[in-house]
């Protein structure tokens, strides 16, 4: 198993557009030392120029699915040349009435090379296996769908 670390730091400062509240901007430092300006989503008074937790969650899910897909495809003899995805997430109320990302939709577009490209059924099986083995998807309690 492995352990992963991230660090966040926030310092009190006024919100740049609203005097009666605080800035949501903070720094997220990843375990490799890479720092990101992070904030709340703009709908929650966040900085539109910064990343936000909702988008980072979607990126983590899409990245995990892609990396797992690439591993499964390679094991089955497929050569992936290009993989692109545009994931969307819906923020709403969960079954307990609490705010949550209630639905994620991945829309991967994949280009295969060589003579061994999967047909639609084999591609669906690759995605199913990738989804079942993606540890981020296994961690989330939300509806995750894959559409092509």
Short mmCIF file of N, CA, C and O in Angstrom, two decimals:
data_model
loop_
_atom_site.label_atom_id
_atom_site.label_comp_id
_atom_site.label_asym_id
_atom_site.label_seq_id
_atom_site.Cartn_x
_atom_site.Cartn_y
_atom_site.Cartn_z
N UNK A 1 0.84 -1.19 0.00
CA UNK A 1 0.00 0.00 0.00
C UNK A 1 0.88 1.24 0.00
O UNK A 1 2.08 1.17 0.22
N UNK A 2 0.26 2.37 -0.19
CA UNK A 2 1.02 3.62 -0.21
C UNK A 2 0.26 4.70 0.54
O UNK A 2 -0.96 4.60 0.73
N UNK A 3 0.98 5.69 0.96
CA UNK A 3 0.39 6.82 1.66
C UNK A 3 0.69 8.08 0.85
O UNK A 3 1.79 8.21 0.30
N UNK A 4 -0.26 8.97 0.78
CA UNK A 4 -0.09 10.20 0.00
C UNK A 4 -0.40 11.40 0.88
O UNK A 4 -1.25 11.33 1.77
N UNK A 5 0.28 12.50 0.61
CA UNK A 5 0.17 13.68 1.47
C UNK A 5 -0.05 14.92 0.61
O UNK A 5 0.55 15.07 -0.46
N UNK A 6 -0.91 15.77 1.07
CA UNK A 6 -1.08 17.11 0.50
C UNK A 6 -1.19 18.06 1.68
O UNK A 6 -1.58 17.67 2.78
N UNK A 7 -0.83 19.29 1.44
CA UNK A 7 -0.89 20.29 2.50
C UNK A 7 -1.67 21.49 2.01
O UNK A 7 -1.57 21.87 0.84
N UNK A 8 -2.49 22.07 2.87
CA UNK A 8 -3.18 23.31 2.51
C UNK A 8 -2.80 24.38 3.51
O UNK A 8 -2.49 24.10 4.68
N UNK A 9 -2.80 25.61 3.03
CA UNK A 9 -2.53 26.75 3.92
C UNK A 9 -3.42 27.92 3.51
O UNK A 9 -3.47 28.29 2.34
N UNK A 10 -4.11 28.46 4.49
CA UNK A 10 -4.97 29.61 4.29
C UNK A 10 -4.59 30.65 5.32
O UNK A 10 -4.32 30.33 6.48
N UNK A 11 -4.53 31.90 4.91
CA UNK A 11 -4.26 33.01 5.82
C UNK A 11 -5.39 34.01 5.70
O UNK A 11 -5.85 34.31 4.60
N UNK A 12 -5.80 34.53 6.83
CA UNK A 12 -6.93 35.47 6.86
C UNK A 12 -6.64 36.69 5.99
O UNK A 12 -5.58 37.31 6.11
N UNK A 13 -7.59 36.99 5.14
CA UNK A 13 -7.54 38.21 4.32
C UNK A 13 -8.95 38.52 3.85
O UNK A 13 -9.79 37.63 3.78
N UNK A 14 -9.19 39.76 3.55
CA UNK A 14 -10.52 40.19 3.10
C UNK A 14 -10.81 39.62 1.72
O UNK A 14 -9.91 39.42 0.91
N UNK A 15 -12.08 39.40 1.46
CA UNK A 15 -12.51 38.97 0.13
C UNK A 15 -12.29 40.13 -0.82
O UNK A 15 -12.62 41.28 -0.49
N UNK A 16 -11.75 39.90 -2.02
CA UNK A 16 -11.46 41.02 -2.92
C UNK A 16 -12.68 41.79 -3.44
O UNK A 16 -12.56 42.95 -3.78
N UNK A 17 -13.86 41.16 -3.47
CA UNK A 17 -15.06 41.84 -3.97
C UNK A 17 -16.10 42.11 -2.89
O UNK A 17 -17.03 42.86 -3.13
N UNK A 18 -15.99 41.46 -1.75
CA UNK A 18 -17.02 41.63 -0.72
C UNK A 18 -16.37 41.90 0.63
O UNK A 18 -15.70 41.04 1.19
N UNK A 19 -16.62 43.08 1.16
CA UNK A 19 -16.00 43.49 2.42
C UNK A 19 -16.50 42.71 3.63
O UNK A 19 -15.81 42.61 4.63
N UNK A 20 -17.69 42.15 3.56
CA UNK A 20 -18.29 41.51 4.72
C UNK A 20 -17.93 40.03 4.87
O UNK A 20 -18.51 39.33 5.69
N UNK A 21 -16.98 39.55 4.08
CA UNK A 21 -16.61 38.13 4.17
C UNK A 21 -15.11 37.97 3.92
O UNK A 21 -14.39 38.95 3.76
N UNK A 22 -14.64 36.78 3.91
CA UNK A 22 -13.23 36.45 3.83
C UNK A 22 -12.87 35.86 2.46
O UNK A 22 -13.73 35.34 1.74
N UNK A 23 -11.61 35.92 2.13
CA UNK A 23 -11.12 35.31 0.90
C UNK A 23 -11.12 33.80 1.05
O UNK A 23 -10.76 33.27 2.10
N UNK A 24 -11.50 33.13 -0.01
CA UNK A 24 -11.48 31.66 -0.02
C UNK A 24 -10.17 31.12 -0.58
O UNK A 24 -9.94 29.91 -0.59
N UNK A 25 -9.30 32.00 -1.05
CA UNK A 25 -8.04 31.57 -1.65
C UNK A 25 -7.13 30.90 -0.63
O UNK A 25 -7.00 31.37 0.50
N UNK A 26 -6.51 29.82 -1.05
CA UNK A 26 -5.53 29.12 -0.22
C UNK A 26 -4.59 28.35 -1.14
O UNK A 26 -4.83 28.22 -2.34
N UNK A 27 -3.51 27.89 -0.59
CA UNK A 27 -2.52 27.15 -1.36
C UNK A 27 -2.62 25.67 -1.03
O UNK A 27 -2.70 25.29 0.14
N UNK A 28 -2.62 24.86 -2.07
CA UNK A 28 -2.56 23.42 -1.93
C UNK A 28 -1.17 23.02 -2.42
O UNK A 28 -0.79 23.33 -3.54
N UNK A 29 -0.41 22.35 -1.56
CA UNK A 29 0.92 21.88 -1.95
C UNK A 29 0.87 20.36 -2.01
O UNK A 29 0.53 19.69 -1.02
N UNK A 30 1.19 19.84 -3.17
CA UNK A 30 1.17 18.39 -3.39
C UNK A 30 2.45 17.76 -2.87
O UNK A 30 3.44 18.45 -2.60
N UNK A 31 2.47 16.46 -2.75
CA UNK A 31 3.61 15.78 -2.15
C UNK A 31 4.90 15.96 -2.94
O UNK A 31 5.98 15.81 -2.39
N UNK A 32 4.82 16.32 -4.21
CA UNK A 32 6.02 16.58 -5.00
C UNK A 32 6.48 18.04 -4.90
O UNK A 32 7.42 18.45 -5.57
N UNK A 33 5.80 18.84 -4.07
CA UNK A 33 6.16 20.23 -3.87
C UNK A 33 5.45 21.20 -4.80
O UNK A 33 5.56 22.41 -4.64
N UNK A 34 4.71 20.69 -5.77
CA UNK A 34 3.97 21.56 -6.69
C UNK A 34 2.84 22.25 -5.94
O UNK A 34 2.05 21.60 -5.27
N UNK A 35 2.78 23.56 -6.05
CA UNK A 35 1.75 24.33 -5.34
C UNK A 35 0.70 24.84 -6.31
O UNK A 35 1.01 25.26 -7.42
N UNK A 36 -0.56 24.78 -5.87
CA UNK A 36 -1.69 25.26 -6.66
C UNK A 36 -2.41 26.35 -5.89
O UNK A 36 -2.63 26.23 -4.68
N UNK A 37 -2.82 27.40 -6.60
CA UNK A 37 -3.74 28.36 -6.00
C UNK A 37 -5.11 27.72 -6.06
O UNK A 37 -5.59 27.34 -7.13
N UNK A 38 -5.73 27.57 -4.91
CA UNK A 38 -7.03 26.93 -4.82
C UNK A 38 -7.99 27.89 -4.14
O UNK A 38 -7.57 28.78 -3.40
N UNK A 39 -9.26 27.72 -4.38
CA UNK A 39 -10.28 28.58 -3.80
C UNK A 39 -11.58 27.80 -3.79
O UNK A 39 -11.62 26.63 -4.18
N UNK A 40 -12.64 28.42 -3.37
CA UNK A 40 -13.97 27.85 -3.54
C UNK A 40 -14.37 28.03 -5.00
O UNK A 40 -13.78 28.83 -5.73
N UNK A 41 -15.36 27.29 -5.44
CA UNK A 41 -15.91 27.51 -6.78
C UNK A 41 -16.49 28.92 -6.83
O UNK A 41 -16.93 29.46 -5.81
N UNK A 42 -16.51 29.55 -8.00
CA UNK A 42 -17.05 30.90 -8.10
C UNK A 42 -18.46 31.05 -7.53
O UNK A 42 -18.79 32.08 -6.95
N UNK A 43 -19.28 30.02 -7.65
CA UNK A 43 -20.65 30.08 -7.11
C UNK A 43 -20.66 30.23 -5.59
O UNK A 43 -21.67 30.64 -5.01
N UNK A 44 -19.54 29.92 -4.95
CA UNK A 44 -19.42 30.00 -3.49
C UNK A 44 -18.41 31.07 -3.09
O UNK A 44 -17.66 30.90 -2.13
N UNK A 45 -18.38 32.15 -3.87
CA UNK A 45 -17.53 33.33 -3.63
C UNK A 45 -16.05 33.05 -3.80
O UNK A 45 -15.20 33.71 -3.21
N UNK A 46 -15.72 32.06 -4.61
CA UNK A 46 -14.34 31.71 -4.86
C UNK A 46 -13.74 32.48 -6.03
O UNK A 46 -14.42 33.16 -6.78
N UNK A 47 -12.45 32.33 -6.17
CA UNK A 47 -11.66 32.99 -7.20
C UNK A 47 -11.77 32.19 -8.50
O UNK A 47 -11.32 31.06 -8.57
N UNK A 48 -12.33 32.78 -9.56
CA UNK A 48 -12.48 32.04 -10.81
C UNK A 48 -11.15 31.70 -11.49
O UNK A 48 -11.09 30.83 -12.34
N UNK A 49 -10.06 32.37 -11.09
CA UNK A 49 -8.75 32.09 -11.67
C UNK A 49 -8.05 30.93 -10.96
O UNK A 49 -6.98 30.50 -11.40
N UNK A 50 -8.60 30.43 -9.89
CA UNK A 50 -7.98 29.36 -9.11
C UNK A 50 -8.69 28.04 -9.36
O UNK A 50 -9.83 28.00 -9.83
N UNK A 51 -8.03 26.97 -9.02
CA UNK A 51 -8.70 25.67 -9.03
C UNK A 51 -9.63 25.61 -7.82
O UNK A 51 -9.57 26.48 -6.95
N UNK A 52 -10.51 24.63 -7.80
CA UNK A 52 -11.41 24.49 -6.66
C UNK A 52 -11.59 23.00 -6.34
O UNK A 52 -11.30 22.15 -7.17
N UNK A 53 -12.06 22.67 -5.14
CA UNK A 53 -12.17 21.27 -4.75
C UNK A 53 -13.04 20.44 -5.67
O UNK A 53 -12.73 19.27 -5.95
N UNK A 54 -14.12 21.00 -6.18
CA UNK A 54 -15.02 20.25 -7.04
C UNK A 54 -14.30 19.83 -8.33
O UNK A 54 -14.37 18.67 -8.74
N UNK A 55 -13.61 20.77 -8.96
CA UNK A 55 -12.90 20.47 -10.20
C UNK A 55 -11.74 19.52 -9.96
O UNK A 55 -11.48 18.63 -10.76
N UNK A 56 -11.04 19.69 -8.83
CA UNK A 56 -9.93 18.78 -8.52
C UNK A 56 -10.44 17.36 -8.29
O UNK A 56 -9.79 16.39 -8.69
N UNK A 57 -11.60 17.22 -7.68
CA UNK A 57 -12.19 15.90 -7.49
C UNK A 57 -12.49 15.26 -8.85
O UNK A 57 -12.19 14.08 -9.08
N UNK A 58 -13.08 16.03 -9.75
CA UNK A 58 -13.38 15.51 -11.09
C UNK A 58 -12.11 15.12 -11.82
O UNK A 58 -12.04 14.06 -12.46
N UNK A 59 -11.08 15.96 -11.72
CA UNK A 59 -9.80 15.66 -12.38
C UNK A 59 -9.20 14.38 -11.81
O UNK A 59 -8.66 13.55 -12.56
N UNK A 60 -9.28 14.19 -10.50
CA UNK A 60 -8.74 12.98 -9.88
C UNK A 60 -9.48 11.75 -10.39
O UNK A 60 -8.86 10.72 -10.71
N UNK A 61 -10.80 11.82 -10.48
CA UNK A 61 -11.59 10.69 -10.96
C UNK A 61 -11.26 10.38 -12.42
O UNK A 61 -11.01 9.23 -12.78
N UNK A 62 -11.24 11.40 -13.27
CA UNK A 62 -10.96 11.18 -14.69
C UNK A 62 -9.55 10.65 -14.91
O UNK A 62 -9.32 9.75 -15.73
N UNK A 63 -8.60 11.18 -14.16
CA UNK A 63 -7.21 10.73 -14.28
C UNK A 63 -7.07 9.28 -13.84
O UNK A 63 -6.40 8.47 -14.50
N UNK A 64 -7.69 8.93 -12.72
CA UNK A 64 -7.63 7.55 -12.22
C UNK A 64 -8.27 6.59 -13.21
O UNK A 64 -7.72 5.52 -13.51
N UNK A 65 -9.43 6.96 -13.76
CA UNK A 65 -10.09 6.10 -14.74
C UNK A 65 -9.19 5.91 -15.96
O UNK A 65 -9.01 4.79 -16.45
N UNK A 66 -8.60 7.01 -16.45
CA UNK A 66 -7.75 6.92 -17.63
C UNK A 66 -6.54 6.02 -17.36
O UNK A 66 -6.22 5.14 -18.17
N UNK A 67 -5.85 6.23 -16.24
CA UNK A 67 -4.66 5.43 -15.95
C UNK A 67 -5.01 3.95 -15.79
O UNK A 67 -4.27 3.07 -16.25
N UNK A 68 -6.15 3.67 -15.17
CA UNK A 68 -6.58 2.29 -15.03
C UNK A 68 -6.97 1.71 -16.38
O UNK A 68 -6.64 0.57 -16.71
N UNK A 69 -7.66 2.51 -17.21
CA UNK A 69 -8.03 2.08 -18.56
C UNK A 69 -6.78 1.74 -19.37
O UNK A 69 -6.73 0.71 -20.04
N UNK A 70 -5.77 2.61 -19.31
CA UNK A 70 -4.54 2.35 -20.07
C UNK A 70 -3.88 1.04 -19.64
O UNK A 70 -3.39 0.28 -20.47
N UNK A 71 -3.88 0.77 -18.33
CA UNK A 71 -3.29 -0.48 -17.82
C UNK A 71 -4.08 -1.69 -18.31
O UNK A 71 -3.50 -2.69 -18.76
N UNK A 72 -5.41 -1.61 -18.23
CA UNK A 72 -6.26 -2.73 -18.67
C UNK A 72 -6.11 -2.94 -20.17
O UNK A 72 -5.97 -4.08 -20.64
N UNK A 73 -6.12 -1.85 -20.93
CA UNK A 73 -5.99 -1.96 -22.39
C UNK A 73 -4.65 -2.59 -22.77
O UNK A 73 -4.59 -3.46 -23.64
N UNK A 74 -3.57 -2.17 -22.11
CA UNK A 74 -2.25 -2.73 -22.41
C UNK A 74 -2.21 -4.22 -22.10
O UNK A 74 -1.66 -5.02 -22.88
N UNK A 75 -2.80 -4.62 -20.97
CA UNK A 75 -2.83 -6.05 -20.60
C UNK A 75 -3.58 -6.88 -21.63
O UNK A 75 -3.28 -8.05 -21.83
N UNK A 76 -4.56 -6.27 -22.27
CA UNK A 76 -5.37 -7.00 -23.25
C UNK A 76 -4.85 -6.84 -24.68
O UNK A 76 -5.52 -7.24 -25.64
N UNK A 77 -3.69 -6.21 -24.82
CA UNK A 77 -3.04 -6.13 -26.12
C UNK A 77 -3.47 -4.98 -27.00
O UNK A 77 -3.18 -4.97 -28.20
N UNK A 78 -4.13 -3.98 -26.43
CA UNK A 78 -4.52 -2.81 -27.22
C UNK A 78 -3.49 -1.70 -27.04
O UNK A 78 -2.96 -1.50 -25.95
N UNK A 79 -3.24 -0.99 -28.13
CA UNK A 79 -2.28 0.12 -28.07
C UNK A 79 -3.07 1.43 -28.17
O UNK A 79 -3.67 1.73 -29.21
N UNK A 80 -3.06 2.19 -27.10
CA UNK A 80 -3.77 3.47 -27.07
C UNK A 80 -2.81 4.55 -27.53
O UNK A 80 -1.71 4.69 -27.01
N UNK A 81 -3.24 5.33 -28.52
CA UNK A 81 -2.43 6.44 -29.02
C UNK A 81 -2.81 7.76 -28.37
O UNK A 81 -1.96 8.63 -28.18
N UNK A 82 -4.09 7.90 -28.08
CA UNK A 82 -4.56 9.17 -27.52
C UNK A 82 -5.80 8.91 -26.68
O UNK A 82 -6.65 8.10 -27.06
N UNK A 83 -5.87 9.62 -25.56
CA UNK A 83 -7.02 9.50 -24.67
C UNK A 83 -7.37 10.91 -24.23
O UNK A 83 -6.52 11.61 -23.68
N UNK A 84 -8.59 11.31 -24.46
CA UNK A 84 -9.08 12.62 -24.02
C UNK A 84 -10.40 12.40 -23.31
O UNK A 84 -11.17 11.52 -23.67
N UNK A 85 -10.65 13.22 -22.31
CA UNK A 85 -11.91 13.10 -21.58
C UNK A 85 -12.35 14.49 -21.15
O UNK A 85 -11.53 15.36 -20.87
N UNK A 86 -13.63 14.67 -21.11
CA UNK A 86 -14.23 15.89 -20.57
C UNK A 86 -15.26 15.43 -19.55
O UNK A 86 -16.36 15.03 -19.91
N UNK A 87 -14.89 15.47 -18.29
CA UNK A 87 -15.76 15.00 -17.22
C UNK A 87 -16.61 16.16 -16.71
O UNK A 87 -16.14 17.30 -16.64
N UNK A 88 -17.84 15.85 -16.39
CA UNK A 88 -18.71 16.84 -15.75
C UNK A 88 -19.23 16.24 -14.44
O UNK A 88 -19.40 15.03 -14.32
N UNK A 89 -19.44 17.10 -13.49
CA UNK A 89 -19.98 16.69 -12.21
C UNK A 89 -21.15 17.56 -11.84
O UNK A 89 -21.14 18.76 -12.11
N UNK A 90 -22.14 16.97 -11.22
CA UNK A 90 -23.33 17.70 -10.78
C UNK A 90 -23.29 17.84 -9.27
O UNK A 90 -23.21 16.84 -8.55
N UNK A 91 -23.33 19.08 -8.81
CA UNK A 91 -23.39 19.35 -7.37
C UNK A 91 -24.85 19.51 -7.01
O UNK A 91 -25.58 20.29 -7.61
N UNK A 92 -25.28 18.72 -6.06
CA UNK A 92 -26.67 18.75 -5.64
C UNK A 92 -26.80 18.19 -4.24
O UNK A 92 -25.83 18.10 -3.51
N UNK A 93 -28.01 17.78 -3.90
CA UNK A 93 -28.24 17.20 -2.57
C UNK A 93 -28.25 15.68 -2.69
O UNK A 93 -28.88 15.12 -3.58
N UNK A 94 -27.55 15.04 -1.75
CA UNK A 94 -27.53 13.58 -1.73
C UNK A 94 -28.77 13.04 -1.00
O UNK A 94 -29.64 13.81 -0.60
N UNK A 95 -28.83 11.75 -0.80
CA UNK A 95 -29.99 11.11 -0.16
C UNK A 95 -30.22 11.61 1.26
O UNK A 95 -31.34 11.59 1.76
N UNK A 96 -29.15 12.10 1.91
CA UNK A 96 -29.27 12.64 3.27
C UNK A 96 -29.60 14.13 3.27
O UNK A 96 -29.64 14.75 4.34
N UNK A 97 -29.79 14.72 2.09
CA UNK A 97 -30.10 16.14 2.00
C UNK A 97 -28.89 17.04 2.11
O UNK A 97 -29.02 18.25 2.28
N UNK A 98 -27.69 16.47 2.01
CA UNK A 98 -26.45 17.25 2.12
C UNK A 98 -25.87 17.51 0.74
O UNK A 98 -26.03 16.71 -0.19
N UNK A 99 -25.17 18.65 0.61
CA UNK A 99 -24.52 18.99 -0.65
C UNK A 99 -23.44 17.96 -0.96
O UNK A 99 -22.64 17.60 -0.09
N UNK A 100 -23.43 17.49 -2.22
CA UNK A 100 -22.47 16.50 -2.66
C UNK A 100 -22.38 16.53 -4.18
O UNK A 100 -23.29 17.02 -4.85
N UNK A 101 -21.29 16.04 -4.71
CA UNK A 101 -21.24 15.76 -6.14
C UNK A 101 -22.08 14.50 -6.30
O UNK A 101 -21.71 13.43 -5.83
N UNK A 102 -23.24 14.64 -6.90
CA UNK A 102 -24.20 13.53 -6.95
C UNK A 102 -24.09 12.70 -8.23
O UNK A 102 -24.63 11.61 -8.29
N UNK A 103 -23.40 13.24 -9.23
CA UNK A 103 -23.28 12.50 -10.48
C UNK A 103 -22.05 12.99 -11.21
O UNK A 103 -21.78 14.19 -11.26
N UNK A 104 -21.30 12.06 -11.76
CA UNK A 104 -20.14 12.37 -12.59
C UNK A 104 -20.32 11.63 -13.92
O UNK A 104 -20.70 10.47 -13.94
N UNK A 105 -20.02 12.32 -15.00
CA UNK A 105 -20.10 11.69 -16.32
C UNK A 105 -18.76 11.89 -17.01
O UNK A 105 -18.33 13.02 -17.24
N UNK A 106 -18.12 10.76 -17.30
CA UNK A 106 -16.89 10.77 -18.09
C UNK A 106 -17.26 10.58 -19.54
O UNK A 106 -18.17 9.79 -19.86
N UNK A 107 -16.59 11.28 -20.44
CA UNK A 107 -16.85 11.15 -21.88
C UNK A 107 -15.53 10.93 -22.61
O UNK A 107 -15.08 11.79 -23.38
N UNK A 108 -14.90 9.79 -22.37
CA UNK A 108 -13.59 9.55 -22.98
C UNK A 108 -13.67 9.34 -24.49
O UNK A 108 -14.60 8.70 -24.98
N UNK A 109 -12.72 9.91 -25.16
CA UNK A 109 -12.54 9.72 -26.60
C UNK A 109 -11.15 9.11 -26.76
O UNK A 109 -10.15 9.73 -26.37
N UNK A 110 -11.09 7.92 -27.32
CA UNK A 110 -9.84 7.17 -27.35
C UNK A 110 -9.49 6.80 -28.78
O UNK A 110 -10.35 6.36 -29.56
N UNK A 111 -8.22 6.98 -29.10
CA UNK A 111 -7.71 6.59 -30.41
C UNK A 111 -6.75 5.42 -30.21
O UNK A 111 -5.82 5.51 -29.40
N UNK A 112 -7.00 4.34 -30.93
CA UNK A 112 -6.16 3.15 -30.84
C UNK A 112 -5.28 3.05 -32.06
O UNK A 112 -5.63 3.52 -33.15
N UNK A 113 -4.12 2.43 -31.89
CA UNK A 113 -3.21 2.19 -33.00
C UNK A 113 -3.08 0.71 -33.28
O UNK A 113 -3.47 -0.13 -32.47
N UNK A 114 -2.53 0.40 -34.45
CA UNK A 114 -2.32 -1.00 -34.80
C UNK A 114 -3.57 -1.65 -35.35
O UNK A 114 -4.60 -1.01 -35.56
N UNK A 115 -3.48 -2.94 -35.54
CA UNK A 115 -4.58 -3.71 -36.13
C UNK A 115 -5.58 -4.20 -35.10
O UNK A 115 -6.65 -4.68 -35.45
N UNK A 116 -5.25 -4.12 -33.83
CA UNK A 116 -6.07 -4.68 -32.77
C UNK A 116 -6.82 -3.59 -32.03
O UNK A 116 -6.47 -3.23 -30.92
N UNK A 117 -7.86 -3.04 -32.64
CA UNK A 117 -8.69 -2.03 -31.99
C UNK A 117 -9.96 -2.70 -31.47
O UNK A 117 -10.54 -3.55 -32.16
N UNK A 118 -10.41 -2.34 -30.28
CA UNK A 118 -11.61 -2.98 -29.74
C UNK A 118 -12.87 -2.53 -30.46
O UNK A 118 -12.98 -1.38 -30.88
N UNK A 119 -13.82 -3.46 -30.58
CA UNK A 119 -15.13 -3.08 -31.09
C UNK A 119 -15.91 -2.44 -29.93
O UNK A 119 -15.39 -2.32 -28.81
N UNK A 120 -17.14 -2.03 -30.17
CA UNK A 120 -17.92 -1.32 -29.15
C UNK A 120 -18.10 -2.15 -27.89
O UNK A 120 -18.00 -1.64 -26.76
N UNK A 121 -18.34 -3.44 -28.04
CA UNK A 121 -18.55 -4.31 -26.88
C UNK A 121 -17.26 -4.45 -26.06
O UNK A 121 -17.27 -4.37 -24.84
N UNK A 122 -16.15 -4.65 -26.74
CA UNK A 122 -14.86 -4.78 -26.05
C UNK A 122 -14.47 -3.47 -25.37
O UNK A 122 -13.93 -3.47 -24.26
N UNK A 123 -14.77 -2.34 -26.03
CA UNK A 123 -14.48 -1.03 -25.43
C UNK A 123 -15.29 -0.84 -24.16
O UNK A 123 -14.77 -0.36 -23.14
N UNK A 124 -16.56 -1.22 -24.19
CA UNK A 124 -17.40 -1.11 -23.00
C UNK A 124 -16.85 -1.97 -21.87
O UNK A 124 -16.84 -1.55 -20.70
N UNK A 125 -16.35 -3.15 -22.20
CA UNK A 125 -15.76 -4.03 -21.18
C UNK A 125 -14.47 -3.43 -20.61
O UNK A 125 -14.20 -3.56 -19.42
N UNK A 126 -13.68 -2.77 -21.45
CA UNK A 126 -12.47 -2.10 -20.98
C UNK A 126 -12.84 -1.01 -19.97
O UNK A 126 -12.22 -0.89 -18.91
N UNK A 127 -13.84 -0.22 -20.32
CA UNK A 127 -14.28 0.86 -19.41
C UNK A 127 -14.86 0.29 -18.12
O UNK A 127 -14.61 0.83 -17.04
N UNK A 128 -15.62 -0.79 -18.23
CA UNK A 128 -16.19 -1.41 -17.03
C UNK A 128 -15.08 -1.89 -16.10
O UNK A 128 -15.11 -1.65 -14.89
N UNK A 129 -14.08 -2.54 -16.66
CA UNK A 129 -12.96 -3.03 -15.85
C UNK A 129 -12.19 -1.86 -15.25
O UNK A 129 -11.81 -1.89 -14.07
N UNK A 130 -11.97 -0.82 -16.04
CA UNK A 130 -11.27 0.37 -15.53
C UNK A 130 -12.05 1.00 -14.39
O UNK A 130 -11.48 1.37 -13.36
N UNK A 131 -13.35 1.10 -14.54
CA UNK A 131 -14.18 1.70 -13.49
C UNK A 131 -14.16 0.85 -12.22
O UNK A 131 -14.00 1.38 -11.12
N UNK A 132 -14.30 -0.46 -12.35
CA UNK A 132 -14.31 -1.33 -11.19
C UNK A 132 -12.98 -1.33 -10.44
O UNK A 132 -12.93 -1.58 -9.25
N UNK A 133 -11.88 -1.03 -11.15
CA UNK A 133 -10.55 -1.07 -10.55
C UNK A 133 -9.98 0.31 -10.25
O UNK A 133 -8.86 0.41 -9.73
N UNK A 134 -10.70 1.36 -10.55
CA UNK A 134 -10.26 2.72 -10.27
C UNK A 134 -10.49 3.02 -8.78
O UNK A 134 -11.63 3.07 -8.32
N UNK A 135 -9.42 3.23 -8.02
CA UNK A 135 -9.58 3.41 -6.58
C UNK A 135 -10.27 4.72 -6.22
O UNK A 135 -10.92 4.80 -5.18
N UNK A 136 -10.18 5.72 -7.06
CA UNK A 136 -10.92 6.97 -6.78
C UNK A 136 -12.42 6.70 -6.93
O UNK A 136 -13.22 7.07 -6.08
N UNK A 137 -12.81 6.02 -8.00
CA UNK A 137 -14.23 5.68 -8.18
C UNK A 137 -14.72 4.80 -7.04
O UNK A 137 -15.84 4.98 -6.55
N UNK A 138 -13.89 3.89 -6.58
CA UNK A 138 -14.27 3.02 -5.48
C UNK A 138 -14.39 3.78 -4.16
O UNK A 138 -15.05 3.31 -3.24
N UNK A 139 -13.79 4.92 -4.07
CA UNK A 139 -13.82 5.74 -2.86
C UNK A 139 -15.07 6.62 -2.81
O UNK A 139 -15.58 6.94 -1.74
N UNK A 140 -15.57 7.02 -3.96
CA UNK A 140 -16.68 7.96 -4.04
C UNK A 140 -18.03 7.29 -3.84
O UNK A 140 -18.25 6.18 -4.32
N UNK A 141 -18.93 7.98 -3.18
CA UNK A 141 -20.30 7.51 -3.01
C UNK A 141 -21.19 8.35 -3.92
O UNK A 141 -22.07 9.06 -3.48
N UNK A 142 -20.94 8.28 -5.21
CA UNK A 142 -21.72 9.03 -6.17
C UNK A 142 -21.92 8.19 -7.43
O UNK A 142 -21.23 7.20 -7.63
N UNK A 143 -22.85 8.58 -8.24
CA UNK A 143 -23.14 7.90 -9.49
C UNK A 143 -22.09 8.32 -10.50
O UNK A 143 -21.97 9.51 -10.82
N UNK A 144 -21.29 7.38 -10.99
CA UNK A 144 -20.28 7.65 -12.00
C UNK A 144 -20.67 6.91 -13.26
O UNK A 144 -20.89 5.70 -13.24
N UNK A 145 -20.78 7.64 -14.37
CA UNK A 145 -21.17 7.05 -15.65
C UNK A 145 -20.11 7.33 -16.69
O UNK A 145 -19.41 8.33 -16.61
N UNK A 146 -20.05 6.45 -17.66
CA UNK A 146 -19.11 6.61 -18.76
C UNK A 146 -19.93 6.63 -20.05
O UNK A 146 -20.69 5.70 -20.34
N UNK A 147 -19.81 7.71 -20.80
CA UNK A 147 -20.53 7.86 -22.06
C UNK A 147 -19.52 8.09 -23.16
O UNK A 147 -18.55 8.81 -22.98
N UNK A 148 -19.76 7.47 -24.30
CA UNK A 148 -18.87 7.73 -25.43
C UNK A 148 -19.60 8.40 -26.55
O UNK A 148 -20.75 8.43 -26.64
#
